[in-house]
Short mmCIF file of C-alpha atoms and ligand atoms in Angstrom, two decimals:
data_model
loop_
_atom_site.label_atom_id
_atom_site.label_comp_id
_atom_site.label_asym_id
_atom_site.label_seq_id
_atom_site.Cartn_x
_atom_site.Cartn_y
_atom_site.Cartn_z
CA UNK R 9 13.91 64.30 104.65
CA UNK R 10 13.89 60.44 103.09
CA UNK R 11 12.01 58.14 105.79
CA UNK R 12 13.28 55.35 108.22
CA UNK R 13 13.41 52.25 108.05
CA UNK R 14 16.77 49.65 108.98
CA UNK R 15 18.27 52.38 110.56
CA UNK R 16 18.89 54.05 107.00
CA UNK R 17 17.33 56.64 105.01
CA UNK R 18 14.86 55.51 102.27
CA UNK R 19 12.69 57.41 99.42
CA UNK R 20 8.95 55.60 98.81
CA UNK R 21 8.44 52.87 96.15
CA UNK R 22 6.34 55.05 94.94
CA UNK R 23 9.16 57.80 94.09
CA UNK R 24 6.44 60.55 95.55
CA UNK R 25 7.36 63.32 97.63
CA UNK R 26 5.22 65.74 99.66
CA UNK R 27 5.67 68.94 100.53
CA UNK R 28 6.40 69.87 104.07
CA UNK R 29 4.81 74.48 104.60
CA UNK R 30 5.97 76.40 107.22
CA UNK R 31 2.10 77.17 108.07
CA UNK R 32 3.52 81.14 108.79
CA UNK R 33 4.81 81.50 105.60
CA UNK R 34 3.59 79.70 103.07
CA UNK R 35 7.25 78.53 102.08
CA UNK R 36 8.17 74.60 101.03
CA UNK R 37 10.66 74.41 104.24
CA UNK R 38 11.06 70.65 102.64
CA UNK R 39 10.00 67.39 101.75
CA UNK R 40 9.33 63.35 102.74
CA UNK R 41 8.22 60.28 100.72
CA UNK R 42 4.63 59.83 100.01
CA UNK R 43 5.02 56.47 101.54
CA UNK R 44 2.58 53.34 100.22
CA UNK R 45 1.53 50.46 101.74
CA UNK R 46 4.69 48.36 100.21
CA UNK R 47 7.33 50.73 102.60
CA UNK R 48 4.86 49.40 105.56
CA UNK R 49 5.89 46.03 104.64
CA UNK R 50 9.32 46.97 104.15
CA UNK R 51 9.43 49.09 107.22
CA UNK R 52 7.30 46.00 109.80
CA UNK R 53 9.57 43.11 108.15
CA UNK R 54 12.57 45.18 109.13
CA UNK R 55 11.08 45.26 112.49
CA UNK R 56 10.34 42.00 112.80
CA UNK R 57 13.77 41.26 112.50
CA UNK R 58 15.22 43.54 115.46
CA UNK R 59 12.40 42.68 117.39
CA UNK R 60 14.43 39.13 118.14
CA UNK R 61 18.38 40.49 119.91
CA UNK R 62 15.98 44.08 121.35
CA UNK R 63 13.31 42.24 123.32
CA UNK R 64 16.53 40.05 124.82
CA UNK R 65 18.41 42.36 126.05
CA UNK R 66 17.57 42.81 129.84
CA UNK R 67 15.53 45.92 130.56
CA UNK R 68 18.06 47.83 131.93
CA UNK R 69 20.06 47.79 128.94
CA UNK R 70 17.44 49.38 127.01
CA UNK R 71 16.86 52.10 129.53
CA UNK R 72 20.65 52.40 129.77
CA UNK R 73 19.52 53.37 126.47
CA UNK R 74 17.06 55.25 126.62
CA UNK R 75 18.59 58.05 129.11
CA UNK R 76 21.60 58.54 126.47
CA UNK R 77 19.24 59.40 123.63
CA UNK R 78 17.72 61.58 126.12
CA UNK R 79 21.22 63.43 126.38
CA UNK R 80 21.58 63.87 123.00
CA UNK R 81 18.45 64.94 121.69
CA UNK R 82 19.35 67.30 124.75
CA UNK R 83 21.86 68.23 123.16
CA UNK R 84 21.10 69.49 119.69
CA UNK R 85 16.86 71.47 121.15
CA UNK R 86 17.86 73.72 119.47
CA UNK R 87 17.65 73.11 116.10
CA UNK R 88 15.10 70.24 116.89
CA UNK R 89 12.98 72.89 118.40
CA UNK R 90 13.48 75.59 115.36
CA UNK R 91 12.19 72.98 112.82
CA UNK R 92 9.68 72.07 115.73
CA UNK R 93 8.54 75.60 114.85
CA UNK R 94 9.08 75.48 111.26
CA UNK R 95 6.89 72.57 110.08
CA UNK R 96 3.95 72.96 112.91
CA UNK R 97 4.15 76.50 113.53
CA UNK R 98 3.82 77.04 117.12
CA UNK R 99 6.17 79.72 119.17
CA UNK R 100 9.55 79.18 119.24
CA UNK R 101 9.41 78.45 123.88
CA UNK R 102 6.60 75.75 123.74
CA UNK R 103 8.62 73.66 120.89
CA UNK R 104 11.59 73.45 123.58
CA UNK R 105 9.12 72.91 126.35
CA UNK R 106 7.86 70.03 124.27
CA UNK R 107 11.56 68.53 123.28
CA UNK R 108 12.60 68.61 127.22
CA UNK R 109 8.92 67.41 127.25
CA UNK R 110 9.93 64.59 124.78
CA UNK R 111 13.29 63.73 126.84
CA UNK R 112 11.77 64.13 130.28
CA UNK R 113 8.90 60.52 128.24
CA UNK R 114 12.49 59.29 127.53
CA UNK R 115 14.63 59.41 130.92
CA UNK R 116 10.65 58.90 132.77
CA UNK R 117 10.14 54.97 131.29
CA UNK R 118 14.33 54.62 130.97
CA UNK R 119 14.00 55.26 134.92
CA UNK R 120 11.32 52.66 135.33
CA UNK R 121 14.24 49.61 133.84
CA UNK R 122 15.40 49.33 137.23
CA UNK R 123 12.15 48.41 139.05
CA UNK R 124 11.77 44.48 138.87
CA UNK R 125 9.23 43.52 136.66
CA UNK R 126 6.45 40.43 136.99
CA UNK R 127 5.18 38.79 140.72
CA UNK R 128 5.98 35.56 142.12
CA UNK R 129 2.86 34.18 143.52
CA UNK R 130 2.61 31.29 145.98
CA UNK R 131 0.13 28.50 146.09
CA UNK R 132 0.89 26.71 149.64
CA UNK R 133 0.82 22.86 148.77
CA UNK R 134 -0.56 23.85 145.09
CA UNK R 135 2.95 25.23 144.56
CA UNK R 136 4.65 28.32 143.13
CA UNK R 137 4.09 30.84 140.24
CA UNK R 138 5.67 33.09 138.21
CA UNK R 139 3.81 36.05 136.73
CA UNK R 140 6.26 37.62 133.78
CA UNK R 141 5.13 40.43 131.02
CA UNK R 142 6.90 39.91 127.64
CA UNK R 143 6.87 42.34 124.09
CA UNK R 144 4.44 42.04 122.10
CA UNK R 145 7.15 41.97 118.76
CA UNK R 146 6.80 45.19 116.61
CA UNK R 147 4.01 47.88 117.08
CA UNK R 148 2.11 50.96 115.48
CA UNK R 149 2.33 54.36 115.96
CA UNK R 150 0.37 56.74 114.31
CA UNK R 151 0.55 60.86 114.88
CA UNK R 152 -1.64 64.09 115.16
CA UNK R 153 0.56 67.31 114.32
CA UNK R 154 -0.58 69.72 117.25
CA UNK R 155 2.44 68.42 119.47
CA UNK R 156 3.86 65.78 117.36
CA UNK R 157 7.31 64.82 119.24
CA UNK R 158 5.65 64.66 122.24
CA UNK R 159 3.53 62.44 121.45
CA UNK R 160 6.15 60.56 119.41
CA UNK R 161 7.60 59.89 123.53
CA UNK R 162 4.58 59.06 125.13
CA UNK R 163 4.23 56.23 121.90
CA UNK R 164 7.58 55.08 121.28
CA UNK R 165 9.32 55.00 124.89
CA UNK R 166 7.13 52.96 126.69
CA UNK R 167 7.58 50.40 123.61
CA UNK R 168 10.71 50.38 123.85
CA UNK R 169 11.66 49.69 127.12
CA UNK R 170 9.18 46.54 127.12
CA UNK R 171 10.97 45.50 124.41
CA UNK R 172 8.83 45.31 121.56
CA UNK R 173 9.92 47.41 118.22
CA UNK R 174 8.38 49.10 115.98
CA UNK R 175 6.34 51.24 113.13
CA UNK R 176 5.70 54.64 113.61
CA UNK R 177 3.59 56.87 110.97
CA UNK R 178 3.91 61.14 111.56
CA UNK R 179 2.04 63.23 110.08
CA UNK R 180 1.55 64.94 107.10
CA UNK R 181 1.81 68.55 108.06
CA UNK R 182 5.03 67.31 111.05
CA UNK R 183 6.54 64.70 109.87
CA UNK R 184 10.33 66.33 109.37
CA UNK R 185 11.06 66.84 113.56
CA UNK R 186 9.90 63.29 114.38
CA UNK R 187 12.69 62.38 111.30
CA UNK R 188 15.06 63.90 112.81
CA UNK R 189 15.00 62.54 117.04
CA UNK R 190 14.88 59.57 115.12
CA UNK R 191 18.15 60.01 113.36
CA UNK R 192 19.50 61.27 117.20
CA UNK R 193 17.74 57.67 118.88
CA UNK R 194 20.48 55.68 116.02
CA UNK R 195 22.73 57.58 116.74
CA UNK R 196 22.81 56.97 120.41
CA UNK R 197 23.02 53.85 119.07
CA UNK R 198 19.08 52.04 119.12
CA UNK R 199 19.45 49.16 116.59
CA UNK R 200 18.33 49.38 113.13
CA UNK R 201 14.72 48.56 112.96
CA UNK R 202 14.23 48.98 116.14
CA UNK R 203 12.39 53.13 115.08
CA UNK R 204 10.94 53.03 112.01
CA UNK R 205 9.86 55.85 110.37
CA UNK R 206 7.56 55.62 107.27
CA UNK R 207 5.55 58.66 106.19
CA UNK R 208 2.72 59.49 103.46
CA UNK R 209 -0.84 59.66 104.18
CA UNK R 210 -3.73 58.62 106.78
CA UNK R 211 -5.68 56.39 104.65
CA UNK R 212 -2.33 53.47 102.73
CA UNK R 213 0.32 54.12 104.83
CA UNK R 214 -2.10 55.25 108.51
CA UNK R 215 -3.92 52.04 107.15
CA UNK R 216 -1.20 50.05 106.34
CA UNK R 217 -0.04 49.56 109.90
CA UNK R 218 -3.38 48.93 111.24
CA UNK R 219 -4.44 46.30 108.97
CA UNK R 220 -0.53 44.71 108.93
CA UNK R 221 -1.09 40.73 110.41
CA UNK R 222 2.25 41.62 112.12
CA UNK R 223 1.34 44.26 114.18
CA UNK R 224 0.63 43.07 117.48
CA UNK R 225 -1.42 46.59 119.14
CA UNK R 226 -1.58 50.33 117.65
CA UNK R 227 -1.61 53.63 119.02
CA UNK R 228 -3.47 56.90 117.19
CA UNK R 229 -4.55 60.16 118.74
CA UNK R 230 -5.69 62.58 116.51
CA UNK R 231 -9.26 63.48 115.60
CA UNK R 232 -12.65 61.13 116.37
CA UNK R 233 -13.39 60.42 113.05
CA UNK R 234 -10.13 58.80 112.10
CA UNK R 235 -9.78 56.52 115.75
CA UNK R 236 -13.76 55.23 114.92
CA UNK R 237 -11.89 53.55 111.06
CA UNK R 238 -8.60 52.58 113.21
CA UNK R 239 -11.22 51.27 115.71
CA UNK R 240 -13.05 49.64 113.05
CA UNK R 241 -9.82 48.98 111.95
CA UNK R 242 -8.31 47.25 114.69
CA UNK R 243 -11.51 45.05 115.31
CA UNK R 244 -11.29 43.22 112.66
CA UNK R 245 -8.58 42.19 112.57
CA UNK R 246 -8.72 41.22 116.58
CA UNK R 247 -6.06 43.73 117.19
CA UNK R 248 -5.32 45.89 120.17
CA UNK R 249 -5.71 49.72 120.16
CA UNK R 250 -4.50 52.19 122.49
CA UNK R 251 -7.35 55.89 120.98
CA UNK R 252 -5.93 59.34 122.19
CA UNK R 253 -8.91 60.39 120.59
CA UNK R 254 -10.75 64.54 120.87
CA UNK R 255 -12.06 66.18 123.74
CA UNK R 256 -14.00 68.91 125.35
CA UNK R 257 -12.28 70.15 127.75
CA UNK R 258 -14.29 72.56 130.10
CA UNK R 259 -12.17 74.91 132.54
CA UNK R 260 -15.05 76.01 135.80
CA UNK R 261 -13.48 78.85 137.64
CA UNK R 262 -15.87 79.16 141.24
CA UNK R 263 -16.47 82.29 143.04
CA UNK R 264 -13.84 81.77 145.43
CA UNK R 265 -10.99 81.36 142.43
CA UNK R 266 -8.21 83.27 142.79
CA UNK R 267 -8.91 85.42 139.86
CA UNK R 268 -5.50 86.48 137.90
CA UNK R 269 -4.10 83.04 138.50
CA UNK R 270 -7.55 81.55 137.02
CA UNK R 271 -6.74 84.53 134.06
CA UNK R 272 -3.80 83.08 132.99
CA UNK R 273 -5.04 79.67 133.57
CA UNK R 274 -7.33 80.31 130.59
CA UNK R 275 -4.72 82.27 129.01
CA UNK R 276 -2.53 79.19 129.34
CA UNK R 277 -5.16 77.00 128.57
CA UNK R 278 -6.33 78.18 125.28
CA UNK R 279 -4.15 79.22 123.78
CA UNK R 280 -0.69 77.75 124.05
CA UNK R 281 0.12 75.38 120.20
CA UNK R 282 -2.84 78.13 119.03
CA UNK R 283 -5.77 76.22 121.25
CA UNK R 284 -4.39 72.76 119.04
CA UNK R 285 -4.47 70.45 121.71
CA UNK R 286 -6.95 68.14 123.17
CA UNK R 287 -6.88 68.82 126.67
CA UNK R 288 -6.78 72.33 125.94
CA UNK R 289 -9.88 74.29 127.73
CA UNK R 290 -12.17 73.95 125.11
CA UNK R 291 -15.03 75.65 127.56
CA UNK R 292 -15.09 78.09 129.97
CA UNK R 293 -17.68 78.47 132.95
CA UNK R 294 -17.89 81.09 135.10
CA UNK R 295 -19.56 81.83 138.86
CA UNK R 296 -21.66 84.67 137.99
CA UNK R 297 -20.45 86.23 141.32
CA UNK R 298 -17.28 86.52 139.50
CA UNK R 299 -17.61 86.60 135.36
CA UNK R 300 -18.14 89.88 135.73
CA UNK R 301 -14.39 90.58 136.53
CA UNK R 302 -12.94 87.57 135.30
CA UNK R 303 -14.26 88.39 132.00
CA UNK R 304 -12.55 91.45 131.68
CA UNK R 305 -8.49 90.47 132.52
CA UNK R 306 -9.27 88.13 129.96
CA UNK R 307 -10.11 90.07 127.77
CA UNK R 308 -7.25 92.59 127.99
CA UNK R 309 -5.44 89.59 128.31
CA UNK R 310 -6.35 88.60 124.86
CA UNK R 311 -5.99 91.65 123.38
CA UNK R 312 -2.57 92.31 124.23
CA UNK R 313 -1.52 88.60 122.49
CA UNK R 314 1.26 88.84 119.75
CA UNK R 315 0.27 86.89 117.29
CA UNK R 316 3.02 86.03 115.18
CA UNK R 317 5.89 84.12 113.67
CA UNK R 318 6.90 81.44 116.10
CA UNK R 319 10.30 81.66 114.99
CA UNK R 320 10.09 85.18 116.69
CA UNK R 321 10.82 85.86 120.26
CA UNK R 322 7.80 88.22 120.80
CA UNK R 323 5.88 85.68 119.15
CA UNK R 324 3.35 84.58 121.82
CA UNK R 325 0.27 83.10 119.90
CA UNK R 326 1.52 81.30 115.76
CA UNK R 327 -0.59 80.17 112.98
CA UNK R 328 -2.65 77.64 113.27
CA UNK R 329 -1.10 74.15 111.77
CA UNK R 330 -2.51 73.69 108.05
CA UNK R 331 -5.01 75.01 105.57
CA UNK R 332 -7.63 72.62 107.10
CA UNK R 333 -8.12 74.06 110.07
CA UNK R 334 -7.98 77.72 109.27
CA UNK R 335 -11.08 76.87 106.71
CA UNK R 336 -12.58 75.34 109.22
CA UNK R 337 -12.10 77.49 111.83
CA UNK R 338 -13.36 80.20 109.81
CA UNK R 339 -16.05 78.51 109.14
CA UNK R 340 -17.57 78.30 112.86
CA UNK R 341 -16.48 81.14 113.71
CA UNK R 342 -18.56 82.16 109.81
CA UNK R 343 -21.59 80.96 111.72
CA UNK R 344 -21.68 82.17 114.70
CA UNK R 345 -21.98 85.55 113.14
CA UNK R 346 -24.35 84.65 110.56
CA UNK R 347 -26.43 82.28 113.28
CA UNK R 348 -26.46 84.73 115.99
CA UNK R 349 -24.95 81.96 118.14
CA UNK R 350 -22.91 84.07 120.88
CA UNK R 351 -21.72 87.82 121.19
CA UNK R 352 -17.60 88.06 120.61
CA UNK R 353 -16.18 89.88 122.85
CA UNK R 354 -12.55 90.26 120.67
CA UNK R 355 -11.48 88.68 117.84
CA UNK R 356 -13.15 86.15 115.39
CA UNK R 357 -11.31 86.52 112.57
CA UNK R 358 -8.45 85.57 110.22
CA UNK R 359 -5.46 88.08 110.84
CA UNK R 360 -4.29 89.31 107.75
CA UNK R 361 -2.28 92.46 106.97
CA UNK R 362 1.40 92.34 106.93
CA UNK R 363 3.13 89.81 107.19
CA UNK R 364 0.26 87.49 108.15
CA UNK R 365 -1.47 87.04 104.31
CA UNK R 366 1.07 83.87 103.85
CA UNK R 367 0.28 82.65 106.93
CA UNK R 368 -3.02 80.85 108.78
CA UNK R 369 -3.46 82.77 111.58
CA UNK R 370 -6.11 83.01 113.06
CA UNK R 371 -7.77 85.52 115.81
CA UNK R 372 -6.88 84.35 120.18
CA UNK R 373 -11.37 84.89 120.00
CA UNK R 374 -13.57 85.51 123.34
CA UNK R 375 -16.91 83.98 122.83
CA UNK R 376 -20.16 85.33 124.91
CA UNK R 377 -23.79 84.68 125.20
CA UNK R 378 -23.08 81.60 123.95
CA UNK R 379 -26.04 79.63 122.40
CA UNK R 380 -26.47 75.90 123.64
CA UNK R 381 -26.78 74.13 120.77
CA UNK R 382 -23.61 76.23 119.49
CA UNK R 383 -21.07 74.27 117.72
CA UNK R 384 -18.80 75.85 120.07
CA UNK R 385 -20.63 74.32 123.39
CA UNK R 386 -21.31 71.44 121.69
CA UNK R 387 -18.28 70.38 119.49
CA UNK R 388 -14.48 70.70 119.11
CA UNK R 389 -13.35 73.40 118.59
CA UNK R 390 -9.10 72.88 117.42
CA UNK R 391 -8.74 76.11 117.74
CA UNK R 392 -7.85 79.35 119.41
CA UNK R 393 -11.72 81.02 120.79
CA UNK R 394 -13.16 80.63 123.93
CA UNK R 395 -17.18 80.23 124.14
CA UNK R 396 -17.56 81.75 127.90
CA UNK R 397 -20.35 80.49 129.67
CA UNK R 398 -21.50 82.01 133.34
CA UNK R 399 -23.37 79.31 135.54
CA UNK R 400 -25.14 80.65 138.67
CA UNK R 401 -24.35 76.91 140.76
CA UNK R 402 -22.47 73.65 140.74
CA UNK R 403 -25.02 71.76 140.12
CA UNK R 404 -26.27 73.17 136.27
CA UNK R 405 -22.42 73.87 135.61
CA UNK R 406 -21.83 70.51 136.13
CA UNK R 407 -24.43 69.09 134.11
CA UNK R 408 -23.66 71.29 131.39
CA UNK R 409 -20.13 70.20 131.25
CA UNK R 410 -21.37 66.47 131.43
CA UNK R 411 -23.82 66.54 128.14
CA UNK R 412 -20.82 67.20 126.13
CA UNK R 413 -20.02 63.32 124.07
CA UNK R 414 -15.88 63.96 125.36
CA UNK R 415 -14.61 63.44 128.48
CA UNK R 416 -10.70 64.15 128.80
CA UNK R 417 -9.87 66.60 131.43
CA UNK R 418 -11.88 68.96 133.71
CA UNK R 419 -10.58 71.26 135.68
CA UNK R 420 -12.01 73.22 139.03
CA UNK R 421 -10.56 76.54 139.79
CA UNK R 422 -11.08 76.89 143.85
CA UNK R 423 -10.31 76.72 147.05
CA UNK R 424 -13.03 74.63 148.44
CA UNK R 425 -12.49 71.06 149.38
CA UNK R 426 -16.55 69.99 148.96
CA UNK R 427 -16.41 71.69 145.63
CA UNK R 428 -12.81 69.29 144.46
CA UNK R 429 -14.80 66.28 145.58
CA UNK R 430 -18.05 67.07 144.35
CA UNK R 431 -16.45 67.20 140.71
CA UNK R 432 -13.98 64.70 141.15
CA UNK R 433 -16.60 62.58 142.03
CA UNK R 434 -19.30 63.94 139.25
CA UNK R 435 -18.34 65.18 135.93
CA UNK R 436 -17.45 62.75 133.36
CA UNK R 437 -13.89 62.64 132.27
CA UNK R 438 -10.32 61.02 132.49
CA UNK R 439 -8.56 63.38 134.33
CA UNK R 440 -9.49 66.17 136.72
CA UNK R 441 -6.89 69.15 137.47
CA UNK R 442 -7.24 71.36 140.21
CA UNK R 443 -6.45 75.08 139.83
CA UNK R 444 -4.46 74.67 136.83
CA UNK R 445 -5.14 72.85 133.32
CA UNK R 446 -2.90 70.76 130.78
CA UNK R 447 -0.32 69.76 132.12
CA UNK R 448 0.33 66.70 131.19
CA UNK R 449 4.11 65.16 133.23
CA UNK R 450 4.61 61.28 132.02
CA UNK R 451 4.26 60.02 135.22
CA UNK R 452 0.51 60.42 135.81
CA UNK R 453 -1.81 58.48 133.09
CA UNK R 454 -3.95 60.28 130.02
CA UNK R 455 -6.65 59.37 128.13
CA UNK R 456 -10.85 60.15 127.91
CA UNK R 457 -13.78 58.87 128.65
CA UNK R 458 -16.69 58.77 126.10
CA UNK R 459 -16.19 59.48 122.38
CA UNK R 460 -12.32 60.98 124.29
CA UNK R 461 -10.95 57.57 123.57
CA UNK R 462 -9.79 54.36 124.96
CA UNK R 463 -7.33 53.95 126.59
CA UNK R 464 -4.35 55.34 128.75
CA UNK R 465 -0.80 56.43 127.79
CA UNK R 466 1.86 57.95 130.38
CA UNK R 467 3.20 56.49 133.85
CA UNK R 468 4.07 52.59 134.46
CA UNK R 469 1.33 50.99 133.33
CA UNK R 470 1.24 52.39 130.15
CA UNK R 471 4.41 50.02 130.53
CA UNK R 472 1.81 47.30 130.71
CA UNK R 473 0.44 47.70 127.97
CA UNK R 474 3.39 46.55 125.94
CA UNK R 475 3.65 43.50 127.28
CA UNK R 476 1.40 40.61 127.63
CA UNK R 477 1.55 38.41 130.92
CA UNK R 478 3.15 34.77 130.66
CA UNK R 479 2.78 32.79 133.74
CA UNK R 480 4.30 29.53 134.66
CA UNK R 481 2.94 27.95 137.39
CA UNK R 482 5.23 25.26 138.97
CA UNK R 483 3.66 22.88 140.45
CA UNK R 484 6.00 20.77 142.94
P1 NDP V 514 -6.35 62.58 111.99
O1 NDP V 514 -7.11 62.10 112.80
O2 NDP V 514 -7.41 63.02 110.33
O3 NDP V 514 -4.91 62.48 112.23
C1 NDP V 514 -4.40 62.25 112.81
C2 NDP V 514 -3.66 60.72 112.79
O4 NDP V 514 -3.80 60.19 112.04
C3 NDP V 514 -2.45 61.61 111.40
O5 NDP V 514 -0.72 60.74 111.03
C4 NDP V 514 -3.47 61.26 109.94
O6 NDP V 514 -2.25 61.13 108.48
C5 NDP V 514 -3.82 60.01 110.16
N1 NDP V 514 -4.35 59.66 108.95
C6 NDP V 514 -5.70 60.04 108.58
N2 NDP V 514 -6.42 59.14 108.22
C7 NDP V 514 -6.39 58.03 109.13
C8 NDP V 514 -6.98 56.24 108.77
N3 NDP V 514 -7.95 56.24 107.23
N4 NDP V 514 -6.21 55.27 108.78
C9 NDP V 514 -5.09 55.38 110.02
N5 NDP V 514 -4.76 56.83 110.40
C10 NDP V 514 -4.65 57.98 109.55
O7 NDP V 514 -6.42 64.69 112.40
P2 NDP V 514 -6.38 65.90 111.60
O8 NDP V 514 -4.73 65.44 111.57
O9 NDP V 514 -6.62 65.46 110.20
O10 NDP V 514 -6.96 66.35 111.74
C11 NDP V 514 -8.63 67.09 111.84
C12 NDP V 514 -8.59 67.54 113.11
O11 NDP V 514 -8.87 66.59 114.23
C13 NDP V 514 -8.06 68.48 114.16
O12 NDP V 514 -9.50 69.66 113.43
C14 NDP V 514 -8.48 68.64 115.12
O13 NDP V 514 -10.26 68.57 116.00
C15 NDP V 514 -8.83 66.14 115.66
N6 NDP V 514 -7.40 66.49 116.52
C16 NDP V 514 -7.11 66.08 117.34
C17 NDP V 514 -5.89 65.77 118.23
C18 NDP V 514 -5.53 64.91 119.49
O14 NDP V 514 -4.89 65.15 120.39
N7 NDP V 514 -6.53 64.98 120.24
C19 NDP V 514 -5.03 65.95 117.50
C20 NDP V 514 -4.39 66.23 116.11
C21 NDP V 514 -5.85 66.65 115.52
P3 NDP V 514 -2.46 62.50 107.54
O15 NDP V 514 -1.11 62.81 108.19
O16 NDP V 514 -2.70 61.68 106.66
O17 NDP V 514 -3.67 63.19 107.86
#
């Protein structure tokens, strides 16, 4: 596939290409241009040229277009979901959910287009004020490989509805579905140059987007290490950034929890998308009074999981997305085994054998008796490994939960309102779920504290994040 700049398919000025692989089979499924900073320059110019006309449309006109685009993406969801599975690895069911999730985000923001934007303030004898929210101009978006389509929606929908234009860089390992969707948005009527997709590595195209003087704001999702670099670069040019970074979300299961529901919550929370979600359950804290029965039920369910190619309808968990992920997780488990950092309750190794040898398959894994200084508890484990910690009182659980440098999400599983109140008040996180985990609908703000990032996506407030306020003071 080609990049999409100014509504047309283009190769890179470098004339170089990058292969995109299916992580389940090791086969090359397509290739994309290896973009350069020069390509970013062309994309930004096209976004700048498109800005005036796009921003002059009414919000309602832009909303109508987004509604129409969502419906066209829905019509093509089967093909898009299949492509997403092939480049990302996730089961087809999850890929379908993700494509539909993208449409939901577009529709949510399109729905906001009928709301009045801005305020009028009366100041008595001094006069009256009109407060407007103007679009910023050209915005940048940098997308990871784990939920590329959904995250594309989180960034493009509010930015475009607010009247901005955009240059977006997908991850090198999952650019294809994003390119296909942007072609559909153009068919739906998005004018050329409003959304430009530049493929290529983060070090070249990503940094070029952040540092380009005409890019007004950058929204980034990815690792904390890259997030620090993005913050540094954006700070050096005094640019606004949203950083959605890593997490090590705890799930706290109290002794009064509905155990069966919580077991299913832990399964979905940890093993959906092979655990490669920033808000996945990455540390499980179980009250000692129910720990025995909870852990044995969870182990039975984990051991029955069908790991395989995401295109196989039986598959419940696909491969990891890339070799780096595979090597990182293999290295973590090697260290856990060699240094006695915990007891492996099930799994713990790559999956090998016929049908698995060319893919990045890893066993769904549970680890108990985890050492407090193990990277399973102190770092972000971006894959299907779940450390289980047994606790005897909520105070201890909260203090362990807060020891992490991350603060993205937390869930508590309980029937007791006082417990909910305590967790809500004392746990450092951007979102607290009760008897749920991972669900992030477009209606609610999403983002973290501490090393998990700054700024929020989703919800109506994210729309304001893509505007600047301008006030007209009328001194009659
Ligand atoms: P990165 O943070 O490296 O990548 C995310 C995006 O940023 C990609 O598009 C990447 O491009 C781009 N990028 C990389 N370097 C730069 C840079 N210097 N300037 C601008 N953009 C850049 O994540 P990885 O994909 O490498 O994954 C590594 C780890 O990050 C995972 O194991 C996980 O821990 C974490 N992660 C967290 C996510 C989350 O949602 N919180 C999502 C994905 C990963 P390129 O395609 O070249 O890599």
